[in-house]
XYZ file of C-alpha atoms in Angstrom:
678
model
C 164.928 88.222 -64.679
C 166.470 88.037 -61.211
C 168.848 85.784 -59.367
C 167.522 83.003 -57.152
C 167.943 83.167 -53.377
C 170.770 80.644 -53.664
C 172.436 82.823 -56.291
C 171.913 85.957 -54.211
C 173.727 84.387 -51.271
C 176.400 83.003 -53.545
C 176.856 86.333 -55.334
C 178.417 87.849 -52.210
C 181.256 85.341 -52.567
C 181.344 84.674 -56.288
C 180.241 87.780 -58.165
C 181.564 90.696 -56.084
C 185.198 89.752 -55.453
C 188.067 88.157 -57.332
C 190.084 86.395 -54.633
C 190.551 83.206 -56.621
C 191.710 82.925 -60.214
C 188.796 82.915 -62.696
C 186.662 84.942 -60.304
C 185.934 82.500 -57.486
C 185.045 78.882 -56.797
C 182.451 78.968 -59.588
C 184.852 80.246 -62.316
C 182.315 82.659 -63.818
C 184.784 85.508 -64.532
C 181.881 87.838 -63.720
C 181.822 90.993 -61.599
C 178.423 92.270 -60.407
C 179.496 95.937 -60.368
C 178.519 98.096 -63.369
C 180.660 101.170 -62.806
C 182.300 100.648 -66.210
C 179.395 100.797 -68.655
C 178.302 101.830 -72.144
C 177.857 105.457 -71.105
C 181.436 105.932 -69.906
C 183.465 103.299 -71.786
C 184.984 106.078 -73.915
C 186.568 107.384 -70.693
C 188.260 104.078 -69.876
C 191.936 104.975 -69.653
C 195.210 103.532 -68.451
C 195.567 104.191 -64.725
C 198.927 102.544 -64.251
C 201.234 99.999 -65.830
C 203.822 97.760 -64.198
C 206.611 95.876 -65.956
C 209.004 93.556 -64.148
C 211.562 93.780 -66.958
C 212.879 97.034 -68.376
C 211.227 97.454 -71.767
C 214.525 98.404 -73.387
C 215.703 94.834 -72.783
C 213.068 93.280 -74.997
C 214.723 94.108 -78.324
C 217.722 92.124 -77.139
C 215.566 89.307 -75.791
C 213.676 88.980 -79.082
C 216.919 89.099 -81.053
C 218.369 86.279 -78.953
C 215.246 84.182 -79.302
C 215.182 84.553 -83.067
C 218.830 83.579 -83.248
C 219.064 80.578 -80.946
C 215.839 80.502 -78.893
C 217.711 81.344 -75.701
C 216.443 83.973 -73.261
C 218.636 86.169 -71.103
C 219.201 84.684 -67.659
C 216.784 86.002 -65.013
C 214.681 87.781 -67.629
C 211.711 86.643 -69.755
C 211.140 82.932 -69.116
C 207.680 82.189 -70.516
C 204.283 83.648 -71.215
C 202.056 83.837 -68.129
C 198.594 82.256 -68.312
C 197.671 82.868 -64.665
C 194.592 84.982 -63.973
C 195.474 87.600 -61.278
C 193.580 88.015 -57.993
C 192.589 90.991 -55.795
C 192.118 91.392 -52.044
C 191.767 94.591 -49.993
C 193.601 97.100 -52.201
C 196.181 94.575 -53.337
C 196.468 93.135 -56.840
C 198.503 89.918 -57.005
C 199.918 88.464 -60.217
C 202.878 86.578 -61.702
C 205.347 88.020 -64.221
C 207.189 86.520 -67.191
C 210.429 86.389 -65.177
C 208.712 84.311 -62.463
C 208.124 87.024 -59.902
C 205.057 86.904 -57.672
C 204.081 90.547 -57.186
C 201.595 92.276 -54.881
C 200.774 95.841 -55.952
C 199.520 98.256 -53.301
C 196.876 100.197 -55.228
C 197.110 103.142 -52.850
C 200.683 103.798 -53.951
C 200.500 101.876 -57.247
C 203.846 100.330 -56.326
C 204.886 96.816 -55.345
C 204.139 96.054 -51.705
C 206.425 93.059 -52.124
C 207.687 90.699 -54.775
C 209.057 87.185 -54.606
C 211.548 85.952 -57.190
C 210.869 82.268 -57.775
C 213.533 79.913 -59.105
C 210.883 77.509 -60.381
C 207.687 78.183 -62.273
C 204.920 79.674 -60.117
C 201.349 78.508 -60.557
C 200.391 77.908 -64.178
C 196.636 78.279 -63.809
C 195.494 79.602 -60.432
C 195.956 80.941 -56.888
C 193.788 81.862 -53.914
C 193.720 84.745 -51.409
C 191.586 84.969 -48.254
C 191.402 86.259 -44.718
C 192.459 83.520 -42.285
C 190.545 84.210 -39.064
C 192.544 81.686 -37.052
C 195.782 83.610 -37.475
C 194.262 87.036 -38.209
C 196.059 87.369 -41.543
C 195.319 87.810 -45.213
C 197.052 84.866 -46.864
C 197.905 83.695 -50.352
C 197.934 80.028 -51.366
C 199.977 79.521 -54.523
C 201.496 76.425 -56.158
C 205.201 76.780 -56.978
C 207.070 73.825 -58.406
C 206.013 70.687 -56.532
C 204.772 72.520 -53.427
C 201.926 74.832 -52.412
C 202.946 77.832 -50.307
C 201.022 79.878 -47.755
C 202.179 83.501 -47.843
C 201.405 86.464 -45.605
C 199.942 89.012 -48.039
C 201.013 91.970 -45.917
C 204.741 91.280 -46.223
C 205.244 88.451 -48.726
C 206.759 86.142 -46.087
C 205.918 82.465 -45.734
C 203.579 81.495 -42.906
C 206.119 79.245 -41.159
C 203.616 77.334 -38.993
C 201.961 75.935 -42.117
C 203.396 72.623 -43.300
C 207.162 72.475 -43.654
C 208.226 76.081 -42.975
C 205.379 77.543 -45.002
C 204.552 74.955 -47.667
C 203.204 71.463 -48.259
C 204.285 68.960 -50.883
C 201.647 68.906 -53.600
C 202.157 69.428 -57.324
C 199.217 71.342 -58.765
C 198.503 73.390 -61.882
C 195.181 74.834 -60.699
C 193.871 77.190 -58.023
C 193.549 75.806 -54.460
C 190.235 75.984 -52.571
C 189.093 76.087 -48.934
C 186.361 73.763 -47.647
C 185.471 73.469 -43.933
C 188.838 74.945 -42.889
C 190.633 72.442 -45.068
C 192.898 73.391 -47.939
C 191.836 71.471 -51.046
C 194.553 71.013 -53.667
C 193.939 69.172 -56.921
C 197.001 67.510 -58.405
C 196.951 66.087 -61.944
C 195.643 62.750 -60.610
C 194.133 63.216 -57.142
C 192.393 65.576 -54.727
C 194.394 66.287 -51.578
C 192.992 67.767 -48.362
C 195.222 69.505 -45.807
C 194.599 71.205 -42.493
C 194.684 74.864 -43.571
C 196.377 75.942 -40.316
C 199.208 73.453 -39.791
C 199.382 71.814 -43.234
C 198.813 68.244 -42.042
C 197.711 65.946 -44.850
C 194.190 64.687 -44.117
C 193.087 62.792 -47.195
C 194.020 61.710 -50.718
C 191.172 60.995 -53.142
C 192.235 59.435 -56.457
C 190.516 60.749 -59.566
C 191.189 57.700 -61.745
C 190.110 54.140 -60.906
C 192.622 51.488 -59.892
C 194.119 49.538 -62.765
C 193.952 52.418 -65.223
C 195.817 51.332 -68.364
C 196.909 54.751 -69.620
C 199.007 57.754 -68.678
C 197.596 61.262 -68.801
C 193.984 62.113 -68.038
C 195.484 64.913 -65.946
C 193.691 67.817 -64.295
C 195.376 71.000 -65.505
C 192.896 73.571 -66.829
C 190.918 74.499 -63.727
C 188.638 73.171 -60.995
C 185.441 74.357 -59.295
C 183.984 73.909 -55.807
C 180.385 73.760 -54.617
C 180.899 74.694 -50.960
C 177.301 73.928 -50.002
C 177.608 70.327 -51.138
C 181.318 69.741 -50.649
C 181.834 68.669 -54.266
C 184.881 69.465 -56.386
C 184.424 69.428 -60.157
C 187.388 68.760 -62.430
C 187.875 68.511 -66.179
C 190.442 65.930 -67.196
C 192.999 65.688 -69.976
C 193.362 63.182 -72.770
C 194.946 59.760 -72.310
C 198.489 59.217 -73.553
C 200.031 58.415 -75.963
C 197.720 61.010 -77.445
C 197.219 59.789 -81.006
C 198.040 56.088 -80.572
C 195.872 53.968 -78.294
C 196.847 50.395 -79.138
C 198.388 49.879 -75.694
C 195.525 51.560 -73.795
C 192.524 49.647 -75.057
C 188.992 50.462 -73.950
C 187.198 53.686 -73.126
C 190.071 55.071 -71.008
C 187.565 55.913 -68.291
C 187.662 59.421 -66.766
C 190.005 60.808 -69.405
C 188.645 63.731 -71.470
C 185.857 63.846 -68.903
C 184.027 65.891 -66.284
C 184.504 64.324 -62.853
C 182.778 65.175 -59.547
C 184.648 64.371 -56.305
C 182.725 64.270 -53.007
C 184.927 65.761 -50.268
C 182.722 64.369 -47.494
C 182.431 60.802 -48.760
C 186.038 60.931 -50.004
C 185.282 59.376 -53.378
C 184.360 60.093 -56.976
C 180.647 60.881 -57.077
C 180.197 60.600 -60.849
C 182.003 61.068 -64.143
C 180.901 61.981 -67.660
C 183.194 61.221 -70.595
C 182.976 63.406 -73.678
C 185.522 61.773 -76.031
C 185.844 58.000 -75.692
C 189.292 56.471 -76.258
C 190.571 59.916 -77.245
C 193.054 59.852 -80.152
C 192.899 63.577 -80.992
C 194.130 65.505 -77.906
C 190.552 66.547 -77.146
C 191.112 67.028 -73.432
C 188.628 69.298 -71.662
C 190.910 72.149 -70.669
C 188.463 74.964 -69.825
C 187.724 75.480 -66.104
C 184.289 74.078 -65.154
C 181.664 76.752 -64.408
C 178.960 76.356 -61.742
C 175.522 77.891 -62.121
C 171.950 77.558 -60.905
C 170.182 77.301 -64.249
C 166.600 78.600 -64.387
C 164.371 77.018 -67.060
C 160.545 77.284 -66.967
C 160.434 78.027 -63.228
C 162.682 75.047 -62.499
C 166.146 75.450 -61.002
C 168.888 73.053 -62.053
C 172.156 73.092 -60.135
C 174.622 72.535 -62.963
C 178.282 72.347 -63.871
C 179.142 73.643 -67.351
C 182.179 72.403 -69.256
C 183.277 73.845 -72.597
C 185.262 71.577 -74.875
C 187.633 71.589 -77.818
C 184.975 69.831 -79.895
C 182.636 72.839 -79.646
C 180.322 71.180 -77.137
C 178.836 72.854 -74.074
C 178.289 70.080 -71.545
C 175.623 71.111 -69.010
C 175.405 68.470 -66.288
C 173.360 68.295 -63.094
C 175.837 68.731 -60.240
C 174.577 65.931 -57.986
C 174.236 63.163 -60.560
C 176.168 64.149 -63.693
C 172.973 63.759 -65.717
C 172.897 65.976 -68.854
C 170.246 68.708 -68.747
C 169.745 68.459 -72.516
C 169.528 65.242 -74.515
C 172.819 63.663 -75.543
C 173.019 61.682 -78.764
C 175.792 59.433 -80.053
C 176.672 59.003 -83.725
C 178.590 56.192 -85.368
C 182.294 57.004 -85.559
C 184.943 55.813 -88.067
C 187.201 52.829 -87.395
C 190.974 53.072 -87.236
C 193.229 51.698 -89.959
C 196.117 51.217 -87.518
C 196.600 47.519 -86.672
C 195.109 46.585 -83.260
C 193.710 50.094 -82.700
C 190.142 49.646 -81.436
C 188.301 52.949 -81.556
C 184.977 53.667 -79.931
C 182.110 52.774 -82.301
C 180.244 55.925 -81.239
C 181.039 59.487 -80.114
C 178.886 62.295 -78.714
C 177.124 64.496 -81.258
C 175.280 67.315 -79.446
C 172.527 69.296 -81.099
C 171.564 71.262 -77.991
C 173.213 73.402 -76.814
C 174.159 74.377 -80.346
C 177.904 73.687 -80.928
C 180.055 76.812 -81.005
C 182.707 75.164 -83.227
C 183.473 71.829 -84.907
C 186.273 69.315 -85.297
C 185.641 68.096 -88.867
C 187.568 69.780 -91.687
C 186.039 70.023 -95.164
C 186.652 71.640 -98.554
C 183.875 74.144 -97.817
C 186.179 75.521 -95.112
C 188.543 76.962 -97.747
C 186.076 78.328 -100.324
C 186.645 81.972 -99.318
C 190.422 81.792 -99.742
C 192.250 82.854 -102.893
C 192.471 80.399 -105.766
C 196.221 80.125 -105.211
C 195.726 79.162 -101.568
C 192.975 76.703 -102.382
C 195.239 75.027 -104.939
C 198.075 74.855 -102.410
C 195.808 73.328 -99.740
C 194.192 70.804 -102.090
C 197.635 69.585 -103.097
C 198.443 68.907 -99.439
C 195.109 67.148 -98.986
C 195.965 64.521 -101.623
C 197.763 62.544 -98.938
C 195.337 63.338 -96.131
C 191.977 62.402 -94.705
C 189.438 64.496 -92.826
C 185.970 64.200 -91.354
C 184.053 63.899 -88.078
C 186.171 61.858 -85.634
C 188.247 60.490 -88.511
C 191.169 58.571 -87.009
C 194.948 59.119 -87.090
C 197.029 57.014 -89.466
C 200.687 56.141 -90.036
C 200.161 56.369 -93.803
C 198.465 59.739 -94.279
C 197.856 63.040 -92.534
C 194.672 63.650 -90.559
C 193.378 67.224 -90.876
C 190.985 68.384 -88.158
C 190.171 71.148 -85.703
C 190.196 70.770 -81.928
C 193.806 70.237 -80.864
C 194.189 73.999 -80.371
C 190.618 74.734 -81.386
C 187.227 75.141 -79.785
C 187.330 76.244 -76.138
C 190.798 76.268 -74.597
C 192.225 76.656 -71.074
C 191.169 80.332 -71.006
C 187.545 79.327 -70.338
C 184.257 81.155 -70.730
C 182.545 83.945 -68.796
C 179.006 83.611 -67.464
C 176.343 86.288 -66.998
C 174.322 84.624 -64.178
C 171.428 87.097 -64.436
C 170.708 86.835 -68.165
C 172.108 83.278 -68.322
C 174.361 83.969 -71.261
C 177.722 82.288 -71.680
C 180.555 83.987 -73.592
C 183.124 81.663 -75.138
C 186.488 82.512 -76.748
C 186.793 80.097 -79.679
C 189.762 79.099 -81.830
C 189.237 77.786 -85.341
C 192.704 76.438 -86.190
C 193.145 73.302 -88.314
C 195.813 70.795 -87.329
C 197.741 68.098 -89.144
C 198.015 64.915 -87.061
C 200.148 61.933 -87.970
C 201.838 59.540 -85.555
C 204.977 57.943 -86.929
C 207.561 55.314 -86.119
C 211.259 55.720 -85.344
C 213.997 53.129 -85.021
C 215.934 52.673 -81.767
C 218.538 50.425 -83.378
C 222.199 50.866 -82.499
C 223.792 48.487 -84.956
C 222.209 46.084 -87.447
C 224.067 43.356 -89.318
C 222.499 43.044 -92.731
C 222.524 39.637 -94.453
C 224.874 39.352 -97.418
C 221.992 39.051 -99.876
C 220.734 42.583 -99.018
C 224.025 44.297 -98.168
C 224.133 45.825 -101.629
C 220.541 47.004 -101.192
C 221.578 48.785 -97.995
C 224.388 50.515 -99.868
C 221.814 51.949 -102.283
C 219.918 53.425 -99.335
C 223.078 54.851 -97.716
C 224.287 56.424 -100.953
C 221.021 57.764 -102.307
C 218.557 58.217 -99.409
C 220.325 58.575 -96.060
C 221.482 62.170 -96.589
C 217.831 63.225 -96.195
C 216.129 60.431 -94.262
C 219.077 59.545 -91.990
C 221.168 56.414 -91.626
C 218.465 54.537 -89.745
C 215.540 56.106 -91.693
C 214.184 58.264 -88.859
C 213.753 61.390 -90.966
C 213.572 64.949 -89.593
C 210.658 66.639 -87.850
C 211.231 70.082 -86.299
C 208.286 71.804 -84.616
C 208.775 75.474 -83.675
C 207.065 76.948 -80.620
C 204.942 73.887 -80.114
C 202.824 73.993 -83.271
C 204.606 75.193 -86.434
C 206.374 72.540 -88.476
C 209.442 74.196 -89.991
C 211.225 71.146 -91.401
C 209.851 67.738 -92.256
C 211.443 64.750 -93.938
C 209.292 61.701 -93.211
C 210.473 58.715 -91.272
C 210.670 55.606 -93.454
C 210.476 53.224 -90.507
C 207.791 50.577 -90.100
C 205.790 50.855 -93.330
C 206.341 47.210 -94.241
C 204.795 46.174 -90.920
C 201.528 47.900 -91.913
C 198.760 46.740 -94.253
C 199.397 48.416 -97.627
C 202.409 50.182 -96.131
C 204.640 48.937 -98.956
C 202.787 51.328 -101.297
C 204.716 54.158 -99.670
C 207.823 52.858 -101.448
C 206.162 52.282 -104.793
C 207.811 53.927 -107.767
C 204.712 56.023 -108.424
C 204.670 57.405 -104.875
C 208.419 58.052 -104.780
C 208.263 60.020 -108.039
C 205.356 62.041 -106.624
C 207.346 62.919 -103.479
C 210.691 63.746 -105.159
C 211.361 66.366 -107.794
C 214.453 64.594 -109.137
C 214.349 60.955 -108.171
C 217.801 59.382 -108.481
C 216.536 55.796 -108.378
C 215.757 53.425 -111.216
C 213.066 50.761 -111.146
C 215.465 47.975 -110.201
C 216.900 49.997 -107.306
C 213.428 50.709 -105.975
C 212.632 46.972 -105.965
C 215.836 46.352 -103.997
C 214.920 49.077 -101.471
C 211.515 47.479 -101.006
C 213.149 44.142 -100.171
C 215.590 45.904 -97.847
C 212.843 47.746 -95.970
C 210.714 44.617 -95.681
C 213.559 42.779 -93.940
C 214.657 45.847 -91.937
C 211.213 46.624 -90.513
C 210.584 43.058 -89.460
C 214.032 42.858 -87.847
C 213.664 45.948 -85.649
C 210.093 44.986 -84.728
C 211.303 41.503 -83.694
C 213.972 43.175 -81.516
C 211.458 45.648 -80.029
C 213.411 48.568 -81.496
C 210.513 50.669 -82.779
C 209.295 53.766 -80.944
C 205.900 55.338 -81.694
C 205.885 59.157 -81.803
C 202.301 60.040 -80.980
C 202.275 63.237 -78.937
C 203.687 66.782 -79.414
C 205.863 65.883 -82.412
C 202.983 64.078 -84.118
C 200.993 67.216 -84.870
C 201.360 70.775 -86.076
C 199.168 73.590 -87.314
C 197.903 73.104 -90.863
C 199.163 76.305 -92.478
C 199.434 77.945 -95.867
C 202.698 79.335 -97.229
C 202.213 82.660 -95.424
C 202.029 80.886 -92.024
C 198.285 81.511 -91.679
C 195.734 78.789 -90.837
C 194.665 76.781 -93.904
C 190.985 77.572 -93.484
C 188.567 80.440 -93.965
C 188.747 83.131 -91.295
C 187.812 83.959 -88.630
C 190.461 81.887 -86.852
C 189.332 83.285 -83.514
C 185.964 84.617 -82.382
C 183.684 85.057 -79.378
C 180.443 83.070 -79.288
C 177.450 84.077 -77.164
C 175.347 81.127 -75.991
C 171.867 81.334 -74.421
C 171.915 78.619 -71.755
C 168.117 78.348 -71.634
C 167.375 77.950 -75.353
C 170.725 76.380 -76.165
C 171.091 78.738 -79.154
C 174.178 80.632 -80.280
C 173.014 84.267 -80.350
C 176.039 85.699 -82.156
C 179.626 85.053 -83.145
C 182.009 87.960 -83.516
C 185.588 87.855 -84.818
C 188.231 89.445 -82.612
C 191.704 90.427 -83.775
C 193.256 92.362 -86.647
C 195.654 91.186 -89.345
C 198.026 93.539 -91.143
C 197.850 93.048 -94.899
C 199.566 95.366 -97.378
C 199.945 97.945 -94.616
C 196.233 97.871 -93.781
C 194.644 96.478 -90.603
C 191.842 94.041 -91.380
C 189.484 92.739 -88.702
C 189.830 89.070 -89.535
C 189.576 87.212 -86.226
C 192.969 85.936 -85.078
C 193.555 83.056 -82.620
C 192.681 83.947 -79.005
C 194.941 82.673 -76.222
C 194.260 85.085 -73.372
C 190.644 85.018 -72.328
C 187.785 87.221 -71.254
C 185.915 88.633 -68.264
C 182.501 90.244 -67.874
C 180.745 92.867 -65.744
C 177.040 93.391 -65.050
C 176.680 96.344 -67.432
C 177.224 94.087 -70.438
C 180.875 94.904 -71.090
C 183.009 91.946 -72.120
C 186.778 92.414 -71.860
C 188.848 90.237 -74.193
C 192.573 89.683 -74.665
C 194.945 87.164 -76.236
C 194.838 88.047 -79.948
C 198.178 88.273 -81.742
C 197.594 91.961 -82.614
C 198.496 92.745 -78.942
C 195.206 94.553 -78.306
C 192.977 94.547 -75.245
C 189.293 94.823 -76.215
C 185.916 95.734 -74.786
C 182.903 94.227 -76.557
C 179.204 95.053 -76.266
C 177.517 91.847 -75.085
C 174.238 92.725 -76.815
C 175.655 93.141 -80.307
C 179.148 91.646 -80.241
C 180.549 94.947 -81.493
C 183.958 96.246 -80.447
C 183.514 99.424 -78.383
C 187.021 100.020 -76.969
C 190.586 98.816 -77.467
C 194.108 99.478 -76.254
C 197.449 98.617 -77.872
C 199.766 96.753 -75.489
C 203.440 95.887 -75.987
C 202.660 92.185 -76.384
C 199.640 89.939 -76.531
C 197.510 89.446 -73.458
C 198.290 85.991 -72.111
C 195.764 85.385 -69.306
C 192.091 86.166 -68.716
C 191.544 89.786 -67.556
C 190.589 90.519 -63.956
C 187.788 92.943 -62.995
C 187.947 94.328 -59.459
C 186.523 97.141 -57.314
C 188.639 99.592 -55.322
C 187.545 102.735 -53.454
C 184.061 102.528 -54.975
C 185.260 102.261 -58.571
C 185.693 99.391 -60.989
C 188.953 98.512 -62.724
C 190.146 95.947 -65.245
C 193.688 94.599 -65.602
C 195.332 92.728 -68.468
C 198.438 90.552 -68.178
C 200.654 91.098 -71.233
C 203.551 88.667 -71.721
C 203.063 87.399 -75.289
C 201.849 84.069 -76.622
C 203.364 80.591 -76.875
C 202.814 79.930 -80.567
C 204.524 80.998 -83.775
C 202.070 83.797 -84.638
C 202.900 85.663 -81.407
C 206.011 87.750 -82.069
C 206.457 90.294 -79.268
C 207.235 89.594 -75.626
C 206.663 91.643 -72.482
C 206.317 91.234 -68.738
C 203.652 93.807 -67.975
C 200.253 94.304 -66.425
C 197.985 97.171 -67.523
C 195.219 98.509 -65.280
C 192.360 100.635 -66.635
C 189.649 102.685 -64.969
C 187.182 105.464 -65.731
C 188.708 108.934 -65.675
C 185.861 111.411 -65.282
């Protein structure tokens, strides 16, 4: 099988250089060179390593973080999820202490480095040769501006914009189209003159009158230069798990959107999750490809989702290449929450993961773990697109599952797509909190309030708001439920029934009469704060956490992370392989840990993977899914690898700064570069 003429022309730009994060405008993470191959992979060795922070400092940094979650000033600030880029012997990347570094590969030393006081680009940057000024330049978002930097010396190009930058907040890699700099902000596409930085056009992504926040572009964007179309994947609407105040489909959220740069408008949009209540934003960068099926060529954009879907859409119209079916979806039990009656249920391409949790997902765990999980499930619901509730937990995959911001890698010749997949269950439950400052209780329930203050407030707080502490974004380390608002819900009073209170408390210090008085108190209290508009809905980050067992591992059968290989022509999953080791009783077990780094691919069928919490960098055989090489780094890989070619040889680099979530322990600020040593 060979590439089409269009692909052959495109391959010069997309498949043989890595000047834009994710491998180019098409985001394939593919390099057409095959210098690293199955015959010499055993000779792949570390060529050089760079760390922006002295490694001896990390013991102290980790000690400080464990103690009070503070990091030494001017040292490790955060894990870096930015895919590096390469241009003419220079490798450019960002470090965990917010340095932008250009390594001269001839000397293997920094050519320059810029210490940023604000966070440099989260997801992407662009390097190119600017013929108009005869310079190699870097475009990189930093804070609320995008800078143009001379790659030879690290200085700002002062004639661009306001002394070297333009005002534009962006989380994704810029692009160049017809000598115009294209920057995608969370809500619009901006076009600037690439020489002087003059703003030319603003193209909104969302329609006027949108009734929700969010729907942001943050994972990545693609550009079809021949057609002048930008493709973006959008985030979920907010509040994430409560949509009463954002009724309707929430158009263009959790969607694929095509923006025509010539007509200056949205060309089409395709929504995957309608009225999203589950944080199922499409975070993976869209991938462009010319798909060959039965002698027909389809120009497509491919979007991988948290639901396990592979959306393959025709680039000009947004029409799905394969049939799309919709199944009936559950209704919400939250008052005034109107969910979509149907959601997408794809059969082809075959889903690479799922969102619905079930008891069959725990049947390989120990009996003790199964018992522990089933106990937690007594006050929970689960199922395909089951809806969040104030009264019980919702257990599902997807929030940090399926395909994440790391994205897939495409083999354009064999038309195989490689997808890093996370299989992590989450517990979702929005809840209510009181905003009251001072409430005067009527005399007839003053005594009832005293019962609450004396017997309940030490745990649930004086105004019943409870305690909810989430560590590192996803691990719930302390939880005492809020008692606010139940009496404003249908059947909410059952939460304060004697039977339920006994079930939730080991030693309940309340008699039957006192419970009846508390019920009357709460009934009045809830109606009073609702009447005064003093109830706040918590429906985003604090409303969910990983569903874990007592050993802090996901409450589901492993693997919790794996790579899936998808045949784009047949729509079949060809294999799934777990990646990542777990230490158990001193022994390393290949179990498949979560993957939050990414992958990249070369033409010899070598897939490089990073982001597991065992801190390893991997090479995998694309034919079999077998691990054929690995290297132990100081911390987990935190961005997709980059494959580049220098002096006739191929190299691969891994950014190692550690992960964001509780299972990632070590931190670093390093980049490792490997090549074949003959």
